[in-house]
Amino acid sequence: MEAAVDSAKEAFKTWSKSTVLSRQQIMFRYQQLIKRDLKKIAAEITKEQGKTLPDAEGDVMRGLQVVEHACSITSLKLGETLFNVAKDMDTMTFRLPLGITAGITPFNFPAMIPLWMFPMSLICGNTTIMKPSERDPGACMMLMELAKEAGFPNGTINVIHGAHDAVNFICDNPDIKAISFVGSDGAGQYIYERGAKSGKRVQSNMGAKNHGVIMPDANKEATLNALVGAAFGAAGQRCMALSTVVWVGEARKWIPDMIERSKKLKVNAGHEPGADLGPLISPAAKQRVLELIQSGVDEGAQLLIDGRGIKVPGYEKGNFVGPTILHGVKPNMTCYKEEIFGPVLVSMEADTLDEAIEIINSNPYGNGTSIFTMNGATARKFIDVIDVGQVGINVPIPVPLPMFSFTGTRASFRGDTHFYGKQGINFYTQLKTVTQLWRHQDATDTQATTSFPV
Ligand code: NAD
């Protein structure tokens, strides 16, 4: 781990002085190479992590879009200038690299989330260290090989593997100036505090409980498709999974259709054609999800579909759980309070939009939420009063493209500067403000002034 830091430190001396255009040229090549190998990387993700192949391709694609965004660094990193702020005097700002940055990533997006981090850091002139999830580091390693092929010089990007010890090393190392973290609450809060203690800037994206509000005036079929897809896709292992549905008023009459649609989904190994959802990441994750389903039943929820006993022929030892729906869930139940991170949809009812909003705003998390309605005024009110970072209107998974920033508020985020977009550039740079005076004629008097210049 120390060798990785030494190598990043050495590389920073020249990389930080390289021209913006030369870094951009390497990033253009990197974009081409990821595109070339997209299917290969996706296949590796499916093999190692389990998500379906089309879903894994989406994982790589959404990361590739960050690389494409990083290519517009010549516009993104423009500073500010004010000509003639005083007589013959101008002020300007430059966005300069920080030094060595580090990224710590979760298992659920093995390509996209590393790509949220190191391309943005590198294009700004930093060198970087990645610590991918110890559960599926394969895609990150393939992305490193491509980075080498694209021409990023040795030492600009380094990988260390491991779990807690590697994380502690990153938090404490004085040469590492910033940490980007995505993962669970416990790890995120810990890294935020430990990293800040040693003077680093930290951005920490954490857990979620995303609610989908279904209004009775919504487009029925499109809404049910969106809801079922976003609840069970990736076996619910997405931080933006729509894991809770709130039926407002008469919308509840669509519950039987939702059940039918959910039952049609095929659970299978991710590489099998036609699979809609694959396995969970580990036996422990499966066990945890089964316990949370049981807690819902024990605390009085109605089990509309039970995916616990599912057997997938040929993969009898797989960590599969089928689509599961717990209905009549109340905010005090464990299955509502905890992020389940499995194919379990928690279903609730509200009589009015205000009641649905109250449920969402009382939940500690603020990652994502969506409303389904054909009424503009309803949507407008929702946007205005909902206290959540990413809001979808008839869009189930409102993860913004990289010209915007991935946000998230309240318990879903620690820090003040988000991933990618302009916020990403701000995170990976520091400002230098220059004030310059250029005047041809010399002073006419010989008296120095000691008062503060205005
Ligand atoms: P995780 O917290 O277990 O692991 C994330 C990283 O932290 C890994 O690299 C791991 O090695 C490290 N880590 C884990 N426990 C640690 C500890 N106690 N101390 C120090 N380091 C530790 O998360 P995961 O299970 O891999 O990912 C799932 C979680 O990530 C979910 O909670 C999900 O909501 C969240 N997530 C959030 C976002 C977002 O943008 N908000 C995106 C994806 C995933």
Short mmCIF file of C-alpha atoms and ligand atoms in Angstrom, two decimals:
data_model
loop_
_atom_site.label_atom_id
_atom_site.label_comp_id
_atom_site.label_asym_id
_atom_site.label_seq_id
_atom_site.Cartn_x
_atom_site.Cartn_y
_atom_site.Cartn_z
CA MET A 1 0.00 0.00 0.00
CA GLU A 2 2.90 2.30 0.77
CA ALA A 3 4.45 1.46 -2.59
CA ALA A 4 1.20 2.56 -4.24
CA VAL A 5 1.33 5.92 -2.48
CA ASP A 6 5.02 6.36 -3.30
CA SER A 7 4.30 5.63 -6.94
CA ALA A 8 1.35 8.07 -7.01
CA LYS A 9 3.50 10.71 -5.33
CA GLU A 10 6.29 10.36 -7.86
CA ALA A 11 3.88 10.39 -10.81
CA PHE A 12 2.13 13.52 -9.49
CA LYS A 13 5.29 15.56 -10.05
CA THR A 14 4.98 15.28 -13.83
CA TRP A 15 1.27 14.45 -14.31
CA SER A 16 0.14 17.56 -12.44
CA LYS A 17 2.28 19.64 -14.82
CA SER A 18 1.06 17.93 -17.98
CA THR A 19 -1.11 20.01 -20.28
CA VAL A 20 -4.87 19.83 -20.16
CA LEU A 21 -4.91 18.90 -23.85
CA SER A 22 -2.48 16.01 -23.42
CA ARG A 23 -4.56 14.57 -20.57
CA GLN A 24 -7.66 15.01 -22.69
CA GLN A 25 -6.07 13.07 -25.57
CA ILE A 26 -5.37 10.11 -23.28
CA MET A 27 -8.95 10.27 -22.00
CA PHE A 28 -10.25 10.18 -25.58
CA ARG A 29 -8.24 6.99 -26.17
CA TYR A 30 -9.52 5.56 -22.90
CA GLN A 31 -13.10 6.20 -24.00
CA GLN A 32 -12.47 4.24 -27.22
CA LEU A 33 -10.90 1.31 -25.39
CA ILE A 34 -13.73 0.96 -22.85
CA LYS A 35 -16.19 1.05 -25.72
CA ARG A 36 -14.18 -1.63 -27.52
CA ASP A 37 -14.16 -3.93 -24.47
CA LEU A 38 -17.58 -3.05 -23.07
CA LYS A 39 -19.02 -6.52 -23.59
CA LYS A 40 -15.91 -8.22 -22.20
CA ILE A 41 -16.05 -6.14 -19.02
CA ALA A 42 -19.80 -6.75 -18.71
CA ALA A 43 -19.27 -10.50 -19.02
CA GLU A 44 -16.69 -10.33 -16.24
CA ILE A 45 -19.16 -8.45 -14.02
CA THR A 46 -21.87 -11.05 -14.65
CA LYS A 47 -19.48 -13.89 -13.89
CA GLU A 48 -18.13 -12.34 -10.72
CA GLN A 49 -21.04 -10.34 -9.34
CA GLY A 50 -24.06 -12.15 -10.77
CA LYS A 51 -26.17 -9.40 -12.34
CA THR A 52 -27.71 -10.13 -15.75
CA LEU A 53 -25.67 -9.41 -18.86
CA PRO A 54 -27.82 -6.51 -20.16
CA ASP A 55 -27.71 -4.99 -16.69
CA ALA A 56 -23.92 -5.40 -16.55
CA GLU A 57 -23.63 -3.66 -19.91
CA GLY A 58 -25.60 -0.77 -18.43
CA ASP A 59 -23.14 -0.75 -15.50
CA VAL A 60 -20.18 -0.24 -17.87
CA MET A 61 -22.09 2.18 -20.13
CA ARG A 62 -23.02 4.53 -17.28
CA GLY A 63 -19.36 4.59 -16.22
CA LEU A 64 -18.22 5.16 -19.80
CA GLN A 65 -20.43 8.25 -19.89
CA VAL A 66 -18.39 9.70 -17.02
CA VAL A 67 -15.22 9.16 -19.07
CA GLU A 68 -16.90 10.96 -21.97
CA HIS A 69 -17.85 13.77 -19.63
CA ALA A 70 -14.26 13.98 -18.35
CA CYS A 71 -13.17 14.57 -21.96
CA SER A 72 -14.86 17.98 -21.81
CA ILE A 73 -12.35 19.12 -19.20
CA THR A 74 -11.34 22.09 -21.37
CA SER A 75 -14.76 23.61 -20.66
CA LEU A 76 -15.33 22.10 -17.23
CA LYS A 77 -12.17 23.47 -15.64
CA LEU A 78 -12.50 27.02 -16.92
CA GLY A 79 -11.89 29.46 -14.10
CA GLU A 80 -13.22 32.96 -13.47
CA THR A 81 -11.63 36.27 -14.34
CA LEU A 82 -12.42 39.89 -13.63
CA PHE A 83 -10.56 42.37 -15.78
CA ASN A 84 -9.75 45.77 -14.21
CA VAL A 85 -10.93 44.91 -10.72
CA ALA A 86 -8.90 48.01 -9.75
CA LYS A 87 -6.85 50.30 -11.97
CA ASP A 88 -4.50 48.10 -14.07
CA MET A 89 -5.36 45.16 -11.87
CA ASP A 90 -7.08 41.83 -12.77
CA THR A 91 -8.15 38.88 -10.63
CA MET A 92 -8.48 35.30 -11.85
CA THR A 93 -8.97 31.84 -10.42
CA PHE A 94 -7.33 28.58 -11.45
CA ARG A 95 -8.61 25.12 -10.55
CA LEU A 96 -5.55 23.07 -9.58
CA PRO A 97 -5.14 19.42 -8.59
CA LEU A 98 -5.07 18.34 -4.96
CA GLY A 99 -2.36 15.67 -5.09
CA ILE A 100 -3.18 12.02 -4.46
CA THR A 101 -6.86 11.09 -4.21
CA ALA A 102 -8.38 7.73 -3.28
CA GLY A 103 -11.57 5.87 -4.19
CA ILE A 104 -13.28 3.16 -2.11
CA THR A 105 -16.10 1.36 -3.92
CA PRO A 106 -18.98 -1.07 -3.23
CA PHE A 107 -19.73 -4.42 -4.86
CA ASN A 108 -22.93 -3.51 -6.68
CA PHE A 109 -21.57 -1.44 -9.61
CA PRO A 110 -18.07 -2.86 -10.15
CA ALA A 111 -17.42 -0.70 -13.26
CA MET A 112 -19.64 2.36 -12.97
CA ILE A 113 -18.67 3.47 -9.49
CA PRO A 114 -14.87 3.24 -9.92
CA LEU A 115 -15.45 5.21 -13.14
CA TRP A 116 -17.29 7.91 -11.17
CA MET A 117 -13.99 8.49 -9.40
CA PHE A 118 -10.63 7.98 -11.07
CA PRO A 119 -11.31 9.52 -14.52
CA MET A 120 -12.53 12.75 -12.92
CA SER A 121 -9.57 12.80 -10.57
CA LEU A 122 -6.99 12.06 -13.28
CA ILE A 123 -8.32 14.57 -15.79
CA CYS A 124 -7.95 17.29 -13.15
CA GLY A 125 -4.24 16.44 -12.83
CA ASN A 126 -4.33 14.34 -9.65
CA THR A 127 -2.88 10.90 -9.28
CA THR A 128 -5.07 8.32 -7.61
CA ILE A 129 -5.43 5.08 -5.68
CA MET A 130 -8.45 2.80 -6.05
CA LYS A 131 -9.62 0.27 -3.48
CA PRO A 132 -12.33 -1.73 -5.25
CA SER A 133 -14.78 -3.96 -3.38
CA GLU A 134 -12.94 -7.05 -2.20
CA ARG A 135 -15.97 -9.04 -3.36
CA ASP A 136 -15.69 -8.22 -7.07
CA PRO A 137 -12.53 -6.33 -8.04
CA GLY A 138 -12.31 -7.94 -11.52
CA ALA A 139 -13.95 -5.19 -13.58
CA CYS A 140 -11.85 -2.52 -11.89
CA MET A 141 -8.69 -4.46 -12.78
CA MET A 142 -9.78 -4.68 -16.41
CA LEU A 143 -10.35 -0.92 -16.40
CA MET A 144 -6.81 -0.46 -15.04
CA GLU A 145 -5.32 -2.53 -17.87
CA LEU A 146 -7.18 -0.37 -20.36
CA ALA A 147 -5.94 2.77 -18.60
CA LYS A 148 -2.38 1.55 -19.16
CA GLU A 149 -3.13 0.81 -22.80
CA ALA A 150 -4.66 4.27 -23.23
CA GLY A 151 -1.40 5.83 -22.10
CA PHE A 152 -1.95 7.02 -18.54
CA PRO A 153 1.66 7.10 -17.29
CA ASN A 154 2.85 4.62 -14.68
CA GLY A 155 1.92 5.64 -11.16
CA THR A 156 -0.91 7.97 -12.12
CA ILE A 157 -3.39 5.29 -11.15
CA ASN A 158 -2.80 2.51 -8.65
CA VAL A 159 -4.93 -0.23 -7.09
CA ILE A 160 -4.75 -1.66 -3.62
CA HIS A 161 -6.90 -4.58 -2.54
CA GLY A 162 -8.41 -5.56 0.77
CA ALA A 163 -11.07 -4.44 3.22
CA HIS A 164 -10.74 -2.73 6.59
CA ASP A 165 -6.93 -2.49 6.75
CA ALA A 166 -6.73 -0.99 3.28
CA VAL A 167 -9.49 1.48 4.17
CA ASN A 168 -7.76 2.53 7.39
CA PHE A 169 -4.50 2.99 5.51
CA ILE A 170 -6.22 5.34 3.06
CA CYS A 171 -7.94 7.32 5.84
CA ASP A 172 -4.73 7.83 7.78
CA ASN A 173 -2.09 8.31 5.08
CA PRO A 174 -0.97 11.95 5.14
CA ASP A 175 -0.12 12.03 1.41
CA ILE A 176 -3.68 11.19 0.37
CA LYS A 177 -5.66 14.43 0.17
CA ALA A 178 -9.20 13.33 -0.68
CA ILE A 179 -11.40 10.23 -0.42
CA SER A 180 -14.39 9.33 -2.56
CA PHE A 181 -16.49 6.63 -0.94
CA VAL A 182 -19.62 4.79 -2.06
CA GLY A 183 -21.10 1.99 0.04
CA SER A 184 -23.06 1.24 3.18
CA ASP A 185 -23.87 3.58 6.08
CA GLY A 186 -21.53 2.13 8.68
CA ALA A 187 -18.47 2.18 6.44
CA GLY A 188 -19.37 5.58 4.97
CA GLN A 189 -19.76 7.37 8.28
CA TYR A 190 -16.62 5.76 9.62
CA ILE A 191 -14.55 6.76 6.57
CA TYR A 192 -16.01 10.27 6.58
CA GLU A 193 -14.99 10.81 10.19
CA ARG A 194 -11.63 9.06 10.11
CA GLY A 195 -10.63 10.71 6.82
CA ALA A 196 -11.68 14.17 8.01
CA LYS A 197 -9.71 13.69 11.22
CA SER A 198 -6.52 13.54 9.19
CA GLY A 199 -7.48 16.65 7.21
CA LYS A 200 -8.85 15.09 4.03
CA ARG A 201 -11.87 16.16 2.07
CA VAL A 202 -14.32 13.25 1.91
CA GLN A 203 -17.43 12.63 -0.19
CA SER A 204 -19.44 9.69 1.09
CA ASN A 205 -22.48 8.25 -0.71
CA MET A 206 -24.33 5.76 1.45
CA GLY A 207 -27.54 3.75 1.84
CA ALA A 208 -31.06 4.46 0.71
CA LYS A 209 -34.75 3.71 0.95
CA ASN A 210 -36.29 5.04 -2.25
CA HIS A 211 -40.04 5.53 -2.43
CA GLY A 212 -42.17 5.42 -5.56
CA VAL A 213 -45.44 7.33 -5.16
CA ILE A 214 -48.22 6.06 -7.43
CA MET A 215 -51.06 8.55 -8.02
CA PRO A 216 -54.42 7.27 -9.32
CA ASP A 217 -54.08 9.49 -12.41
CA ALA A 218 -50.81 7.86 -13.54
CA ASN A 219 -50.42 5.95 -16.82
CA LYS A 220 -51.17 2.52 -15.45
CA GLU A 221 -49.17 0.10 -17.60
CA ALA A 222 -46.06 2.28 -17.93
CA THR A 223 -46.10 2.93 -14.18
CA LEU A 224 -46.40 -0.73 -13.22
CA ASN A 225 -43.62 -1.69 -15.66
CA ALA A 226 -41.39 1.02 -14.24
CA LEU A 227 -42.13 0.09 -10.64
CA VAL A 228 -41.58 -3.66 -11.03
CA GLY A 229 -38.41 -3.17 -13.09
CA ALA A 230 -36.90 -0.71 -10.62
CA ALA A 231 -37.87 -2.73 -7.55
CA PHE A 232 -36.47 -6.08 -8.69
CA GLY A 233 -33.80 -5.20 -11.28
CA ALA A 234 -30.27 -6.23 -10.21
CA ALA A 235 -32.09 -8.30 -7.54
CA GLY A 236 -32.71 -5.05 -5.67
CA GLN A 237 -28.97 -4.48 -5.19
CA ARG A 238 -28.97 -0.88 -6.38
CA CYS A 239 -28.77 2.17 -4.16
CA MET A 240 -31.41 3.70 -6.43
CA ALA A 241 -33.70 0.63 -6.43
CA LEU A 242 -37.31 1.69 -6.00
CA SER A 243 -37.65 -0.46 -2.89
CA THR A 244 -40.81 1.09 -1.40
CA VAL A 245 -44.08 1.84 -3.15
CA VAL A 246 -46.71 4.20 -1.74
CA TRP A 247 -50.15 3.75 -3.34
CA VAL A 248 -52.15 6.93 -3.06
CA GLY A 249 -55.96 6.55 -2.81
CA GLU A 250 -57.54 4.59 -5.64
CA ALA A 251 -54.15 3.64 -7.14
CA ARG A 252 -54.23 0.69 -4.72
CA LYS A 253 -56.60 -1.15 -7.06
CA TRP A 254 -53.57 -1.86 -9.29
CA ILE A 255 -51.90 -4.03 -6.64
CA PRO A 256 -53.13 -7.33 -8.21
CA ASP A 257 -51.66 -6.28 -11.59
CA MET A 258 -48.36 -5.48 -9.92
CA ILE A 259 -48.33 -8.96 -8.36
CA GLU A 260 -48.97 -10.61 -11.74
CA ARG A 261 -46.25 -8.57 -13.42
CA SER A 262 -43.72 -9.38 -10.69
CA LYS A 263 -44.45 -13.10 -10.93
CA LYS A 264 -43.53 -13.05 -14.62
CA LEU A 265 -39.91 -12.11 -13.88
CA LYS A 266 -37.39 -14.89 -14.44
CA VAL A 267 -34.81 -15.59 -11.77
CA ASN A 268 -31.68 -17.24 -13.15
CA ALA A 269 -27.91 -17.01 -13.38
CA GLY A 270 -27.00 -13.67 -14.91
CA HIS A 271 -25.48 -15.11 -18.10
CA GLU A 272 -28.53 -17.26 -18.89
CA PRO A 273 -30.63 -15.77 -21.72
CA GLY A 274 -33.89 -14.27 -20.53
CA ALA A 275 -32.83 -13.85 -16.90
CA ASP A 276 -34.50 -10.82 -15.29
CA LEU A 277 -32.73 -11.04 -11.98
CA GLY A 278 -29.68 -12.92 -10.80
CA PRO A 279 -28.45 -13.99 -7.37
CA LEU A 280 -27.49 -11.91 -4.35
CA ILE A 281 -23.82 -11.24 -3.79
CA SER A 282 -23.18 -13.78 -1.00
CA PRO A 283 -24.81 -16.42 1.22
CA ALA A 284 -24.64 -13.89 4.08
CA ALA A 285 -26.51 -11.30 2.00
CA LYS A 286 -29.17 -13.90 1.19
CA GLN A 287 -29.52 -14.85 4.84
CA ARG A 288 -29.92 -11.19 5.83
CA VAL A 289 -32.63 -10.62 3.21
CA LEU A 290 -34.51 -13.77 4.32
CA GLU A 291 -34.43 -12.54 7.92
CA LEU A 292 -35.75 -9.12 6.95
CA ILE A 293 -38.63 -10.72 5.02
CA GLN A 294 -39.47 -12.84 8.06
CA SER A 295 -39.33 -9.78 10.31
CA GLY A 296 -41.95 -8.13 8.07
CA VAL A 297 -44.25 -11.13 8.41
CA ASP A 298 -43.69 -11.30 12.19
CA GLU A 299 -44.43 -7.60 12.57
CA GLY A 300 -47.75 -7.86 10.72
CA ALA A 301 -47.07 -7.19 7.02
CA GLN A 302 -48.89 -9.24 4.39
CA LEU A 303 -46.67 -11.37 2.15
CA LEU A 304 -48.16 -10.88 -1.34
CA ILE A 305 -45.39 -12.82 -3.09
CA ASP A 306 -42.83 -14.97 -1.30
CA GLY A 307 -39.55 -15.45 -3.17
CA ARG A 308 -37.79 -17.26 -0.35
CA GLY A 309 -38.10 -20.87 -1.44
CA ILE A 310 -37.00 -20.38 -5.03
CA LYS A 311 -34.86 -23.09 -6.65
CA VAL A 312 -33.04 -22.35 -9.87
CA PRO A 313 -32.39 -25.59 -11.82
CA GLY A 314 -28.68 -26.11 -12.42
CA TYR A 315 -27.75 -23.54 -9.75
CA GLU A 316 -29.22 -25.10 -6.63
CA LYS A 317 -26.53 -23.57 -4.40
CA GLY A 318 -26.96 -20.05 -5.79
CA ASN A 319 -27.83 -17.13 -3.53
CA PHE A 320 -31.20 -16.61 -5.18
CA VAL A 321 -34.23 -14.89 -3.72
CA GLY A 322 -37.25 -14.39 -5.97
CA PRO A 323 -39.33 -11.21 -6.18
CA THR A 324 -41.02 -10.67 -2.82
CA ILE A 325 -43.68 -8.11 -1.87
CA LEU A 326 -44.56 -7.14 1.70
CA HIS A 327 -47.79 -5.13 1.85
CA GLY A 328 -49.41 -3.07 4.59
CA VAL A 329 -45.98 -2.09 5.87
CA LYS A 330 -45.84 0.60 8.57
CA PRO A 331 -42.93 3.00 9.23
CA ASN A 332 -42.08 1.35 12.56
CA MET A 333 -41.44 -2.09 11.02
CA THR A 334 -37.88 -3.35 10.69
CA CYS A 335 -38.34 -4.13 6.98
CA TYR A 336 -39.12 -0.43 6.44
CA LYS A 337 -36.43 1.02 8.68
CA GLU A 338 -33.59 -1.08 7.21
CA GLU A 339 -32.26 -0.92 3.66
CA ILE A 340 -33.03 -4.49 2.50
CA PHE A 341 -30.79 -4.50 -0.62
CA GLY A 342 -32.57 -7.51 -2.10
CA PRO A 343 -35.54 -8.20 -4.41
CA VAL A 344 -38.10 -7.18 -1.80
CA LEU A 345 -40.66 -4.47 -2.47
CA VAL A 346 -42.14 -2.83 0.61
CA SER A 347 -45.70 -1.68 -0.12
CA MET A 348 -47.58 1.04 1.79
CA GLU A 349 -50.80 2.99 1.39
CA ALA A 350 -51.63 6.68 1.81
CA ASP A 351 -54.95 8.47 1.41
CA THR A 352 -53.47 11.67 0.02
CA LEU A 353 -50.36 13.03 -1.67
CA ASP A 354 -49.57 14.99 1.50
CA GLU A 355 -49.59 11.79 3.51
CA ALA A 356 -47.21 10.12 1.02
CA ILE A 357 -44.87 13.12 1.17
CA GLU A 358 -44.94 13.01 4.96
CA ILE A 359 -43.86 9.34 4.90
CA ILE A 360 -40.92 10.08 2.58
CA ASN A 361 -39.74 13.21 4.36
CA SER A 362 -39.86 11.40 7.73
CA ASN A 363 -37.59 8.63 6.46
CA PRO A 364 -33.95 9.35 7.37
CA TYR A 365 -32.62 8.62 3.85
CA GLY A 366 -32.61 11.11 0.98
CA ASN A 367 -31.12 9.30 -2.01
CA GLY A 368 -33.88 9.02 -4.61
CA THR A 369 -37.65 9.07 -5.05
CA SER A 370 -40.15 9.05 -7.90
CA ILE A 371 -43.74 10.05 -8.44
CA PHE A 372 -45.99 8.69 -11.16
CA THR A 373 -48.76 11.05 -12.24
CA MET A 374 -50.18 12.80 -15.28
CA ASN A 375 -50.95 15.92 -13.29
CA GLY A 376 -48.36 18.67 -13.67
CA ALA A 377 -49.42 20.51 -10.54
CA THR A 378 -49.07 17.33 -8.46
CA ALA A 379 -45.60 16.74 -9.90
CA ARG A 380 -44.60 20.37 -9.35
CA LYS A 381 -45.67 20.26 -5.71
CA PHE A 382 -43.77 17.00 -5.20
CA ILE A 383 -40.57 18.52 -6.63
CA ASP A 384 -40.99 21.52 -4.37
CA VAL A 385 -41.60 19.89 -1.00
CA ILE A 386 -39.84 16.51 -1.19
CA ASP A 387 -36.61 16.44 0.82
CA VAL A 388 -34.65 13.98 -1.35
CA GLY A 389 -31.61 14.52 -3.58
CA GLN A 390 -32.74 12.82 -6.79
CA VAL A 391 -36.34 13.10 -7.88
CA GLY A 392 -38.00 11.29 -10.78
CA ILE A 393 -41.26 12.34 -12.41
CA ASN A 394 -42.54 9.26 -14.23
CA VAL A 395 -38.89 8.12 -14.18
CA PRO A 396 -38.24 5.21 -11.82
CA ILE A 397 -34.43 5.44 -11.42
CA PRO A 398 -33.51 9.12 -11.76
CA VAL A 399 -29.72 8.70 -11.78
CA PRO A 400 -28.55 11.84 -13.60
CA LEU A 401 -26.19 11.72 -16.57
CA PRO A 402 -22.70 13.03 -15.81
CA MET A 403 -23.22 16.58 -17.06
CA PHE A 404 -25.26 16.87 -13.84
CA SER A 405 -24.16 15.45 -10.48
CA PHE A 406 -25.25 12.36 -8.57
CA THR A 407 -26.66 13.90 -5.42
CA GLY A 408 -28.41 12.39 -2.39
CA THR A 409 -29.14 14.17 0.88
CA ARG A 410 -29.64 13.55 4.61
CA ALA A 411 -28.53 10.07 5.78
CA SER A 412 -27.60 9.05 2.21
CA PHE A 413 -24.68 11.47 1.97
CA ARG A 414 -21.85 12.96 4.02
CA GLY A 415 -19.71 15.77 2.64
CA ASP A 416 -20.67 18.83 0.65
CA THR A 417 -19.51 18.17 -2.91
CA HIS A 418 -21.05 15.43 -5.00
CA PHE A 419 -19.86 12.96 -7.65
CA TYR A 420 -19.21 13.95 -11.28
CA GLY A 421 -20.58 16.97 -13.16
CA LYS A 422 -19.30 20.38 -12.05
CA GLN A 423 -19.40 19.17 -8.46
CA GLY A 424 -16.97 16.38 -9.33
CA ILE A 425 -14.51 18.88 -10.77
CA ASN A 426 -14.85 20.99 -7.62
CA PHE A 427 -14.20 17.97 -5.44
CA TYR A 428 -10.98 17.05 -7.20
CA THR A 429 -9.52 20.55 -7.46
CA GLN A 430 -8.52 23.44 -5.24
CA LEU A 431 -8.70 27.09 -6.17
CA LYS A 432 -5.81 29.45 -6.60
CA THR A 433 -6.85 33.10 -6.88
CA VAL A 434 -4.35 35.40 -8.57
CA THR A 435 -4.47 39.19 -8.45
CA GLN A 436 -2.06 40.89 -10.84
CA LEU A 437 -1.06 44.51 -11.42
CA TRP A 438 0.70 45.57 -14.62
CA ARG A 439 1.46 49.28 -15.02
CA HIS A 440 3.97 50.99 -17.28
CA GLN A 441 4.71 54.10 -15.25
CA ASP A 442 6.54 54.04 -11.92
CA ALA A 443 5.08 55.60 -8.70
CA THR A 444 5.53 59.37 -8.40
CA ASP A 445 5.80 59.65 -4.59
CA THR A 446 8.15 57.75 -2.26
CA GLN A 447 5.83 57.20 0.72
CA ALA A 448 4.78 53.59 1.55
CA THR A 449 1.22 53.15 2.92
CA THR A 450 0.47 50.72 5.74
CA SER A 451 -3.33 50.76 5.67
CA PHE A 452 -5.18 47.69 4.30
CA PRO A 453 -5.55 48.05 0.52
CA VAL A 454 -9.10 48.59 -0.67
P1 NAD B 1 -19.88 -1.87 1.97
O1 NAD B 1 -19.99 -0.66 2.83
O2 NAD B 1 -19.93 -3.20 2.61
O3 NAD B 1 -18.51 -1.81 1.15
C1 NAD B 1 -18.09 -0.62 0.48
C2 NAD B 1 -16.58 -0.47 0.64
O4 NAD B 1 -16.26 -0.19 2.00
C3 NAD B 1 -15.81 -1.72 0.24
O5 NAD B 1 -14.69 -1.33 -0.53
C4 NAD B 1 -15.42 -2.34 1.57
O6 NAD B 1 -14.17 -2.97 1.51
C5 NAD B 1 -15.37 -1.17 2.52
N1 NAD B 1 -15.87 -1.50 3.88
C6 NAD B 1 -16.94 -2.26 4.18
N2 NAD B 1 -17.15 -2.28 5.52
C7 NAD B 1 -16.18 -1.52 6.07
C8 NAD B 1 -15.88 -1.11 7.40
N3 NAD B 1 -16.60 -1.53 8.44
N4 NAD B 1 -14.82 -0.32 7.59
C9 NAD B 1 -14.10 0.11 6.56
N5 NAD B 1 -14.35 -0.22 5.27
C10 NAD B 1 -15.37 -1.02 5.01
O7 NAD B 1 -21.02 -1.72 0.85
P2 NAD B 1 -21.46 -2.83 -0.20
O8 NAD B 1 -22.23 -3.89 0.50
O9 NAD B 1 -20.31 -3.22 -1.03
O10 NAD B 1 -22.46 -1.96 -1.11
C11 NAD B 1 -23.82 -1.82 -0.84
C12 NAD B 1 -24.14 -0.52 -0.16
O11 NAD B 1 -23.66 0.56 -0.95
C13 NAD B 1 -25.64 -0.26 0.00
O12 NAD B 1 -25.88 0.28 1.27
C14 NAD B 1 -25.95 0.74 -1.10
O13 NAD B 1 -27.07 1.56 -0.85
C15 NAD B 1 -24.70 1.54 -1.10
N6 NAD B 1 -24.54 2.25 -2.36
C16 NAD B 1 -24.76 3.58 -2.37
C17 NAD B 1 -24.67 4.29 -3.54
C18 NAD B 1 -24.90 5.76 -3.55
O14 NAD B 1 -24.46 6.42 -4.49
N7 NAD B 1 -25.57 6.33 -2.56
C19 NAD B 1 -24.33 3.63 -4.73
C20 NAD B 1 -24.10 2.24 -4.68
C21 NAD B 1 -24.20 1.56 -3.49
#
